[in-house]
Each structure stands twice: as C-alpha cells, then as structure tokens.
Coordinates of C-alpha atoms in Angstrom, one line a residue:
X1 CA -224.1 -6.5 180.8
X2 CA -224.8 -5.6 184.5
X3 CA -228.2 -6.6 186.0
X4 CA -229.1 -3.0 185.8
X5 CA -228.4 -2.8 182.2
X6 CA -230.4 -6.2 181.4
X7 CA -233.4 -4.6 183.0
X8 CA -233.9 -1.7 181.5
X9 CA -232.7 -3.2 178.0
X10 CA -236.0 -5.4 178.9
X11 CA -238.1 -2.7 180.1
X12 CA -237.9 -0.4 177.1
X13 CA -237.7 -3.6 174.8
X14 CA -241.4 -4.7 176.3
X15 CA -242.9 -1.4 177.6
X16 CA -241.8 1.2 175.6
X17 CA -244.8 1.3 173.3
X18 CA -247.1 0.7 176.0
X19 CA -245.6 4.1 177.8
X20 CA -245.8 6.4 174.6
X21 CA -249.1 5.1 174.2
X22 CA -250.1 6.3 177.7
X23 CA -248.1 9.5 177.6
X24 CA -249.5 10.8 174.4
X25 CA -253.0 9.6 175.5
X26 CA -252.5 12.3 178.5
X27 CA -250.8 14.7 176.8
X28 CA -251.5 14.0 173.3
X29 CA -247.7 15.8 172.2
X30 CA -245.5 13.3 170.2
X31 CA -242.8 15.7 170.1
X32 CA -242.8 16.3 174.1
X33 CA -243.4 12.4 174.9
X34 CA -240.8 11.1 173.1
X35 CA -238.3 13.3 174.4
X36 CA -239.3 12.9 178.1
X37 CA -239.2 8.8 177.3
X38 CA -236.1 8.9 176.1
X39 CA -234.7 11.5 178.9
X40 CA -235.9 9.3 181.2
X41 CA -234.3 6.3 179.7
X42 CA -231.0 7.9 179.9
X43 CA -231.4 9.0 183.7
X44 CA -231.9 4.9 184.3
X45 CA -229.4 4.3 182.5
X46 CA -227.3 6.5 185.1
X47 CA -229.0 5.9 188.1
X48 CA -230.2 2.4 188.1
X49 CA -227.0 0.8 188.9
X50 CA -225.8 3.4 191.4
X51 CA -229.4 2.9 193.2
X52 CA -230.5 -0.7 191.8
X53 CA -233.3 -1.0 189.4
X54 CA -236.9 -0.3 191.1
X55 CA -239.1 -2.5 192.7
X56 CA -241.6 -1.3 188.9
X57 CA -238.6 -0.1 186.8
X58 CA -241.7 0.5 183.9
X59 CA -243.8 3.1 186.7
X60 CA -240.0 4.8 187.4
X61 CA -239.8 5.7 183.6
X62 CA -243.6 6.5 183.8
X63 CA -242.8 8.9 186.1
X64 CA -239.7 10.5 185.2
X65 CA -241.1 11.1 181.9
X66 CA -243.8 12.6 182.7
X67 CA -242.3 14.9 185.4
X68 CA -240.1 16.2 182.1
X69 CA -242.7 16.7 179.9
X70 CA -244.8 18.7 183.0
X71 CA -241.7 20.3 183.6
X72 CA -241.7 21.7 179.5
X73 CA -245.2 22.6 179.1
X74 CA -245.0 24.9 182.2
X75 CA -241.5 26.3 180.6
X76 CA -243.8 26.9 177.6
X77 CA -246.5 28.1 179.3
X78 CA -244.1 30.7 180.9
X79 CA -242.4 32.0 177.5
X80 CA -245.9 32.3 176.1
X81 CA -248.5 33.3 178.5
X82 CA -250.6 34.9 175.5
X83 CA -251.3 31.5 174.4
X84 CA -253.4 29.1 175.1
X85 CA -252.4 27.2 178.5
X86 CA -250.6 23.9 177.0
X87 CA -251.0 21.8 180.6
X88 CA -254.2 19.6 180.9
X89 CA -256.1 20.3 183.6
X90 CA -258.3 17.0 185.5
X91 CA -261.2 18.6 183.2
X92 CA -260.0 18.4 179.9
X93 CA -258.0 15.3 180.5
X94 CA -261.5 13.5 181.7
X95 CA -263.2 14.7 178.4
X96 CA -259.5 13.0 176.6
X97 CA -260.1 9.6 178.0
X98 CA -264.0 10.0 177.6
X99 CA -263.7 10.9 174.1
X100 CA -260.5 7.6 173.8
X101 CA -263.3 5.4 175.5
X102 CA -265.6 5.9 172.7
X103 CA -262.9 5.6 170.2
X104 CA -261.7 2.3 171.7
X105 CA -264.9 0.8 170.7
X106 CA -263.3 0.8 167.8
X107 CA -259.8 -0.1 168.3
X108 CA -258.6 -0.6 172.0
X109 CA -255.0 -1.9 171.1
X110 CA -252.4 0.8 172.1
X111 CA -250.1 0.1 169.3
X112 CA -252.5 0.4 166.5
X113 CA -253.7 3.3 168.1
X114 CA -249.9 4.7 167.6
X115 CA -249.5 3.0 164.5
X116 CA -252.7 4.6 162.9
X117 CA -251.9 8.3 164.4
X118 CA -248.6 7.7 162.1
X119 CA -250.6 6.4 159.3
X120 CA -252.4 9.9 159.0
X121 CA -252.8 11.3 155.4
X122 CA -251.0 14.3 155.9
X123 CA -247.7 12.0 155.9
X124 CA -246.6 10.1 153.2
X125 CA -246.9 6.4 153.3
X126 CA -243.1 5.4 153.4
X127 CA -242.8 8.4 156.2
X128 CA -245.7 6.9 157.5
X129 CA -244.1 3.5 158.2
X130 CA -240.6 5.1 159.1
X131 CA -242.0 6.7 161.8
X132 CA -244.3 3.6 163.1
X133 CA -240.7 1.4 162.9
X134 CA -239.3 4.2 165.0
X135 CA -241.6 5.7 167.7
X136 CA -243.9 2.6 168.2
X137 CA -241.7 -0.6 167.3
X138 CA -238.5 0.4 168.3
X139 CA -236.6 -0.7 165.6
X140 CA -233.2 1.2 165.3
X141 CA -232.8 4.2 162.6
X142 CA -230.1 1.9 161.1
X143 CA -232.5 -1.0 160.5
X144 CA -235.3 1.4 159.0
X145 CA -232.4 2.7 156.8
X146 CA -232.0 -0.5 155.5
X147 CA -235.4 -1.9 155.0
X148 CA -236.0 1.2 152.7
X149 CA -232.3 1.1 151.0
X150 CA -230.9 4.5 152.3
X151 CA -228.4 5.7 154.2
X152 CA -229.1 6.1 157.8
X153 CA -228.7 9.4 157.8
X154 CA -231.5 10.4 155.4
X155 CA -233.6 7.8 157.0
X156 CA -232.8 10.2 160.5
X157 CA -234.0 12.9 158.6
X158 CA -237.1 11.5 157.0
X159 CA -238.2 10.6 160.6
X160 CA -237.4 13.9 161.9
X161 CA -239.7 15.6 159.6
X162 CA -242.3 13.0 159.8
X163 CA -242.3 14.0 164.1
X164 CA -242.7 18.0 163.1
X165 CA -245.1 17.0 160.2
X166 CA -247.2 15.2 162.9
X167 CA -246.8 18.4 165.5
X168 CA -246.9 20.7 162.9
X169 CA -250.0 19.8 161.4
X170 CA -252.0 18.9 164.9
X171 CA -252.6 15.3 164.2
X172 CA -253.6 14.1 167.5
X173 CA -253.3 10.6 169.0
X174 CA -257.3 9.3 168.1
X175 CA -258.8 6.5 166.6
X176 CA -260.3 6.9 163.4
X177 CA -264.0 6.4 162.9
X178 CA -265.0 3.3 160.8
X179 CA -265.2 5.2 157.5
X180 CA -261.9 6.5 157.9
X181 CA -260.2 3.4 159.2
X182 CA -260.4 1.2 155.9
X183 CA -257.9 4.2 153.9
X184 CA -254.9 3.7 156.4
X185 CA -254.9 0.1 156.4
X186 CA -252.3 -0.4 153.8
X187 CA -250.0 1.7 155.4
X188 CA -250.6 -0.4 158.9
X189 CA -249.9 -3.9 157.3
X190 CA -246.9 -2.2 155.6
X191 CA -245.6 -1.4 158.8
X192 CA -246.2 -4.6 160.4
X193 CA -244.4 -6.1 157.2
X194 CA -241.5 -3.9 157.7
X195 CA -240.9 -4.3 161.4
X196 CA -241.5 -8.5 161.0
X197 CA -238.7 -8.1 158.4
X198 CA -236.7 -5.9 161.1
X199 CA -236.8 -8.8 163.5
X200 CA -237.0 -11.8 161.4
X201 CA -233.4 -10.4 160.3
X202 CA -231.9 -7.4 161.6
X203 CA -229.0 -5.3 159.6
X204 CA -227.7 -4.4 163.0
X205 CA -226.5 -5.9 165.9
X206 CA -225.4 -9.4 167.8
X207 CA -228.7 -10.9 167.2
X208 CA -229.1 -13.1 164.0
X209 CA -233.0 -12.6 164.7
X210 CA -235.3 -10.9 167.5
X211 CA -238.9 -13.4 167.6
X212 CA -239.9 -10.6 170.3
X213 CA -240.1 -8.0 167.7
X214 CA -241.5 -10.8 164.6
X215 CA -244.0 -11.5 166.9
X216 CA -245.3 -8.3 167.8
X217 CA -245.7 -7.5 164.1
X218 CA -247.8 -10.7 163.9
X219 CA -249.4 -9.6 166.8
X220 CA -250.7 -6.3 165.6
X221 CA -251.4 -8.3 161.8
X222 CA -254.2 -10.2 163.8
X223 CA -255.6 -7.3 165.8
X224 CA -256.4 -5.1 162.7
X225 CA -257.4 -8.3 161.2
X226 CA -259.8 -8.9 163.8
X227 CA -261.7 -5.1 162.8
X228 CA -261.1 -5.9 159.0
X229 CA -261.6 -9.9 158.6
X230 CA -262.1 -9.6 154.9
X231 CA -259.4 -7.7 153.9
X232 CA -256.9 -9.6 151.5
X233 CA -253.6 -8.0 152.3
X234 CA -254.4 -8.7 155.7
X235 CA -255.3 -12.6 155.4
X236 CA -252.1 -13.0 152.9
X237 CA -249.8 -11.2 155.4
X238 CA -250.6 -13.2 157.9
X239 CA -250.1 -16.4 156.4
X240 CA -246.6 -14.6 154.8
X241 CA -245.3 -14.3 158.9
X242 CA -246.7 -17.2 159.9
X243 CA -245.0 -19.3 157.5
X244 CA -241.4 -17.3 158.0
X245 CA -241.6 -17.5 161.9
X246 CA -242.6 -20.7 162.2
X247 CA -238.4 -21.5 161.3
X248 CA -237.7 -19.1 164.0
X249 CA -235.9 -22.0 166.7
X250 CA -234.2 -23.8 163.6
X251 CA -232.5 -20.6 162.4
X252 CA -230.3 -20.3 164.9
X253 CA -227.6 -23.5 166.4
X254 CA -224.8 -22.6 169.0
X255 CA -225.1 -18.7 168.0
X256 CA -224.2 -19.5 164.7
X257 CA -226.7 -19.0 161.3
X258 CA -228.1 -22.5 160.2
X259 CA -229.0 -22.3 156.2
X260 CA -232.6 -23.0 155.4
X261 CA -231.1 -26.2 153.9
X262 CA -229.8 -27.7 156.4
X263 CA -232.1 -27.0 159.7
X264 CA -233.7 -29.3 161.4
X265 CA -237.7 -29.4 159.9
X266 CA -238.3 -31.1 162.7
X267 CA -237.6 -27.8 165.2
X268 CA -239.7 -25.7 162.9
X269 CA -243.6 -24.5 164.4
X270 CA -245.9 -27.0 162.2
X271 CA -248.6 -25.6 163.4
X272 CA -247.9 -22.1 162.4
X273 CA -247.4 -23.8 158.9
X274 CA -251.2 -25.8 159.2
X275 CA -252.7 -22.4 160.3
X276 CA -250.7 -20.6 157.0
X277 CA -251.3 -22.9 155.1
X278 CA -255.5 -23.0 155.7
X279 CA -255.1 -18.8 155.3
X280 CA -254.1 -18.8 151.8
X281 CA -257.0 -21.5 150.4
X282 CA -259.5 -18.4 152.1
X283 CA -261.7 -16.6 149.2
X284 CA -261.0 -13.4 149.7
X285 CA -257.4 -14.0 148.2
X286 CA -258.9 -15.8 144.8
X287 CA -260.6 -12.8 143.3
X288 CA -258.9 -9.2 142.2
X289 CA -256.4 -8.3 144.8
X290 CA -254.5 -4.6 145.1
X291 CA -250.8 -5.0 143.9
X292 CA -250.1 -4.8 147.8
X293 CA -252.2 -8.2 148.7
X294 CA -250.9 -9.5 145.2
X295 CA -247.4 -9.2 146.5
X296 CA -248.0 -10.6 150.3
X297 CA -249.8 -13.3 148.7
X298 CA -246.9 -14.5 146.4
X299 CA -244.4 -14.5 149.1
X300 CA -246.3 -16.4 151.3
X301 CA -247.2 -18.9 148.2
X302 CA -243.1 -19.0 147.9
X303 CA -242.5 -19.6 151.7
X304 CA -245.2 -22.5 151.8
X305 CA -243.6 -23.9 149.0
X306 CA -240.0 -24.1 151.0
X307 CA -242.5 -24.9 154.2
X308 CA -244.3 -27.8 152.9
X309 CA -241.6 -29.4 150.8
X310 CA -240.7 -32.6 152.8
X311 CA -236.6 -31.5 152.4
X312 CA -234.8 -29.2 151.0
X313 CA -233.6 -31.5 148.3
X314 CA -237.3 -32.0 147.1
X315 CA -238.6 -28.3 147.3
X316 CA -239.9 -27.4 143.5
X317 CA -237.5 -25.1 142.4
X318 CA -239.3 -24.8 139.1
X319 CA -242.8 -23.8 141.1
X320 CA -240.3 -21.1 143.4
X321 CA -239.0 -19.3 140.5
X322 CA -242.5 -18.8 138.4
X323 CA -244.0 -17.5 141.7
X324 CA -241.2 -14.7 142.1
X325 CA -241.3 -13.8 138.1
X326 CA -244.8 -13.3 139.2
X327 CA -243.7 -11.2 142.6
X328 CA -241.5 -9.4 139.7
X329 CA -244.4 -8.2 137.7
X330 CA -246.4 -7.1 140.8
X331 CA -243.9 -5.9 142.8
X332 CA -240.2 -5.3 141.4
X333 CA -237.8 -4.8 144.1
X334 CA -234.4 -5.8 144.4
X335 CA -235.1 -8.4 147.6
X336 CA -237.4 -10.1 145.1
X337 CA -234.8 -10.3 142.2
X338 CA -232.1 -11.3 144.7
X339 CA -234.2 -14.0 145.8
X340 CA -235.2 -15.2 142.4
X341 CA -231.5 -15.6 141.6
X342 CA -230.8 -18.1 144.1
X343 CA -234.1 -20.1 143.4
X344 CA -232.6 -19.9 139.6
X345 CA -229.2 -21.4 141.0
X346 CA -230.4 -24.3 142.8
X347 CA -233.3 -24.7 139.7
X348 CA -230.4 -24.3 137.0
X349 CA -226.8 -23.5 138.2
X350 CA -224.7 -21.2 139.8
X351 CA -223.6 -19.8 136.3
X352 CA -228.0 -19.3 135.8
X353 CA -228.0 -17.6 139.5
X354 CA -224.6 -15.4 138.5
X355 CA -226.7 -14.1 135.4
X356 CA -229.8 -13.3 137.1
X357 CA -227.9 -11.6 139.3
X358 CA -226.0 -8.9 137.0
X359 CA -226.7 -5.4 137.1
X360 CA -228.4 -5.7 140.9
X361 CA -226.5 -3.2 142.9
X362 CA -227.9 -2.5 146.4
X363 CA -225.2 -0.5 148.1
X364 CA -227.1 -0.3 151.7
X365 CA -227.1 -4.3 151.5
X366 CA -224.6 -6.7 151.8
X367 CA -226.5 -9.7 150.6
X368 CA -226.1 -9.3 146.8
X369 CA -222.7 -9.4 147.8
X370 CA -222.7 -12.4 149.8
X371 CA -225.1 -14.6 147.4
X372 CA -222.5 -13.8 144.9
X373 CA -219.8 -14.5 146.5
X374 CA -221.5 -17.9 147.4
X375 CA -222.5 -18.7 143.5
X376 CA -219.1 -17.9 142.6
X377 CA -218.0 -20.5 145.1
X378 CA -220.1 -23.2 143.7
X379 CA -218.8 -22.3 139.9
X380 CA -215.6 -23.0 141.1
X381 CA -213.9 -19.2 141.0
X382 CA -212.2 -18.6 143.7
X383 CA -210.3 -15.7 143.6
X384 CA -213.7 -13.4 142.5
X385 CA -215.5 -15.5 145.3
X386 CA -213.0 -14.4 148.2
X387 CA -213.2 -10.9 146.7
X388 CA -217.5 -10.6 147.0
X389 CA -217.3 -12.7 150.1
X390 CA -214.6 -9.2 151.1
X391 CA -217.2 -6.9 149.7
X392 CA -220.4 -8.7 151.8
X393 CA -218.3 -8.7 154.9
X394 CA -217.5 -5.0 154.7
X395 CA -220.9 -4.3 154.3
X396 CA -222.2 -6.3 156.9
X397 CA -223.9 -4.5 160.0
X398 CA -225.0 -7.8 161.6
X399 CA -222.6 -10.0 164.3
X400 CA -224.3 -13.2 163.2
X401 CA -224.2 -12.9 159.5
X402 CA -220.7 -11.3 159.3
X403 CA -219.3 -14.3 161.5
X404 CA -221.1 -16.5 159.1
X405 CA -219.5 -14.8 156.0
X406 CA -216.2 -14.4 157.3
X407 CA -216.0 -19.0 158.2
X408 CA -218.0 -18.8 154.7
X409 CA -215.0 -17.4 153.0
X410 CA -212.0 -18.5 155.3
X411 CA -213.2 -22.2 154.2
X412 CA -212.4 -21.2 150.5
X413 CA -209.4 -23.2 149.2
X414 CA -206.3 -21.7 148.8
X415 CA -203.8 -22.2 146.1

C-alpha cells in the first residue's frame, strides 16, 4: 500500500466513529452522515495521493463530509420549501449541544452514545447489533454476515432497513435518561460481544486477528460498566474478553496461526488473566443471572479454565466439557456445540469429537469443516480428512486461516 493509502486506512480505522459521532451530533441525520462520511472517504482515496495526505487527514474528512451533507439538506430544502427548513441554524444547534451537555452527564462516551441510538426499541435486537457492528465499529458487512450465520447479502439488507427504520421512525442521536438506560443494556453488551468476536477472529481478510477492534469492544464493556457496576452480564463479559485477549501476542508467529496448544504461555497478558480471574469470584455473578449473563459467564468459566491451566497437556478436559453442556442448556448455538466437540476429542477421542460433531451444518462457516477434517486426521482417515480439509478451505474468507488449512492438509500423507 502507498503512504496515502496507509493513512487513510488508519484514519478511518481510528476516527471513524469519533466523526459519525460528531456529525450526527450536529446534524442528528444517520442517513445523511453516513453518506457524506463515506463520500468523503472515497474523494481521499482519490485525492490524497495526487495531493499527499493533509497536514489533519481526520479534520479533511471532517470537512468534506460535512460540506456534502450541507450541500444535501439545501438540495432538500430546495425540492421542498413547504417543509420545515432541514439546515440547523447557530440557534437550534446551541439548544442540540445544550440539551447533549445534559445528557452527557449521563454517558459522555461517543460510541455508546452511537451504540445506544442503535439500541432503540423500535429496532429489533439482532438489527440492533447489525447496525452498531456496522455504522459505529466498522466491522465489514461480510464479518456481520458471519457472526449471525447468513449470507452477506441479507445481512446488507437487514442493515439497510435498520438505517431507514432509524430515519424513518425519527430516533435521534440522545442519551437515554437513567430509567430508560438499564432496558438497552443487553443489546449494548451484545454488541460489544459481537464486534470482540469480529476482531478476536475475523471471517475476512489478511489479518488472523485485529486487537484494535478487541480492544475497543473491551473498551466500551468497561465504560457502560462504569454507569452499571452491578450488572452481571456486564462483570461476566468483561472477564469473558479479558481472558480471550490476553492470548492476543501468542496467537500469531511469523504471520502464521499458532494453535492454543502450542503458544508460548509465557507471551500471553497475565495480568488480564489476574484481573479475569478476580471478576468472576464477584457476587453479582453467584445469584439468578438472565440466560444472557448465564452464557457470558460460562464462556469465561471455559476460557479461565484453558487460561489458568499450567499447559495445555494439563487443562481439565473433563471440567471444559461439563461447562459447555451447561453453555448448551442456556444457550444452544452451533459455535458452542462445535466447541464442545473438540473439548470431547481431546477429553475422549477423535472418534468421541467426530460424533459430537454429526448433524452440525453451518454453511456460512468453515470451521465445522475444518475441525473435522482435523479429527479425521487424528483417526487416521485420510482420504475423508483431505476431502473436509477441501471443503473448510473453500469456505474460508480469512488469508491467515486458509494458509493454515491449506499446510494443514498438504502435510496429510499420501499413499
């Protein structure tokens, strides 16, 4: 990539929430902002390296963005002069950020501000979530696709009509008051869940992980839990993050994937793991817990088991697998099953894993594929091994993980 390239790859990677939070706080139009964001994105993208990249490449898209959304309120303003003028004047923008002051009382974080705006009741929760990943995180459609196990198309759809719901039914970009706050939580730490998963391992792309984007999920976990310090879901999904980034600089070794089984502990963040660790002995997660802080709490109880166990050859296999027929009970999805099938094959087999595995079909997924194809492997069939590892490998979205599957199954003996 060309200097000009890098920088605005960085600009929109670490500003672009910070600018849609400050455009819709002027102009308070989701529709209109994100257009004129990503307008102005692909004007860089033409004139930065013709011109070089600006002394404040963030203020350049600041600008250019808001010139296009000025420039379509007064084109609407002109088809419909019987309306209601649509451009802020200094008056009623003053009474905006007057009325945002008082709000930020509340919460003064520009991305839960976005994030909660998205959260609004009149869109569903997954919708909800879809369109936080999107607009505020900036993880790509094809990721969101794949989180929720549809094809990227509908996924491009669902956020489509989440944008119009939002203009449609007036939502605008406040903070809710504390009695409304408590309602959208759920839908919040489901997001932040869903984005840490979209960086801890991407479906798309050269990157086998993006810590940027995991950390800005565990970011936002601790701001809302700073308002809402009681709330289990909150406390267990910390702890959950924690305990998966903390293997974040072991994960990774010369560009290529490094199995949890054979990185080096000694790389991994220990005192992520201490801080986890103390979150899940807190009381809040030892009385009744919602099916949502049930779930965060079991995965977290899995990952400090895999955390804590002094190698891989001494993690209790027999504890992992009882905690996710647990996770199966509270929350039955096909990530949890697939992950109980390989804590079955290293507790009992491969044959055990193979079982537990039949009948899961996740065809936006290549991973049932590819822990097949692995158990096969181990059971010493070949042939059907090659043809899953064939099947994961066409499936595979991600640089990282295909390289990985494609040594995986050119290492397979031949006869």
């Amino acid at each position: 990539m060309t200097h000009a390239e890098d920088a605005l790859t960085d600009v929109v990677r670490e500003e672009w929430r910070r600018l849609v939070a400050l455009l819709l706080t002027q102009f308070r139009r989701l529709d209109l902002v994100e257009d004129a964001l990503g307008d102005a994105v692909e004007a860089a993208s033409r004139t930065w390296p013709a011109d070089g990249v600006p002394a404040n490449p963030q203020a350049w898209l600041m600008t250019a963005a808001r010139r296009r959304v000025l420039d379509r309120l007064r084109t609407e303003e002109v088809a419909r002069r019987k309306e209601p003028l649509l451009l802020l004047d200094a008056e009623q923008h003053e009474e905006g950020v007057r009325t945002m002051a008082d709000a930020g009382s509340l919460v003064e974080d520009d991305v839960l501000r976005l994030v909660l705006m998205c959260a609004h009741p009149a869109l569903a929760p997954e919708a909800a979530s879809a369109l936080s990943l999107r607009l505020v995180l900036g993880v790509p459609t094809a990721d969101i696709a794949r989180l929720f196990l549809v094809p990227e198309p509908t996924m491009a759809a669902r956020i489509t009509r989440a944008k119009k719901r939002i203009v449609g039914a007036g939502i605008p970009f406040a903070v809710p008051d504390a009695d409304v706050l408590p309602e959208r939580l759920e839908v919040v730490a489901q997001t932040a869940y869903l984005t840490f998963t979209a960086g801890y391992s991407p479906g798309t792309g050269p990157d086998l992980l993006r810590a940027h984007q995991s950390g800005e999920a565990i970011r936002l976990v601790r701001v809302v839990l700073g308002l809402r310090p009681d709330e289990p879901a909150l406390v267990a999904l910390l702890a959950l993050m924690l305990l998966q980034h903390s293997r974040r600089d072991a994960r990774v070794g010369d560009g290529r994937l490094v199995l949890l089984a054979d990185q080096d502990r000694t790389r991994w963040h220990h005192d992520e793991i201490a801080e986890a660790t103390r979150l899940l002995t807190r009381p809040q997660l030892a009385g009744p817990l919602t099916p949502l802080a049930a779930s965060y709490v079991l995965q977290a109880r899995i990952a400090a088991e895999h955390a804590t166990a002094p190698s891989a050859q001494e993690t209790r296999w027999d504890r992992v697998v009882r905690l996710y027929d647990l996770l199966l009970q509270v929350a039955p999805t096909p990530s949890a099953r697939l992950a109980r099938a390989v804590a079955v094959a290293e507790q009992h087999g491969p044959a055990a894993g193979l079982d537990a595995l039949e009948g899961l079909d996740v065809p936006q997924s290549h991973r049932p594929a590819a822990v097949r194809a692995e158990l096969l492997s181990r059971a010493g069939d070949v042939d059907a091994a090659r043809a899953a590892y064939d099947q994961a490998i066409a499936a595979c979205r991600n640089e990282v993980e295909t390289a990985f599957l494609v040594a995986q199954r050119d290492a397979l003996p031949t006869r």
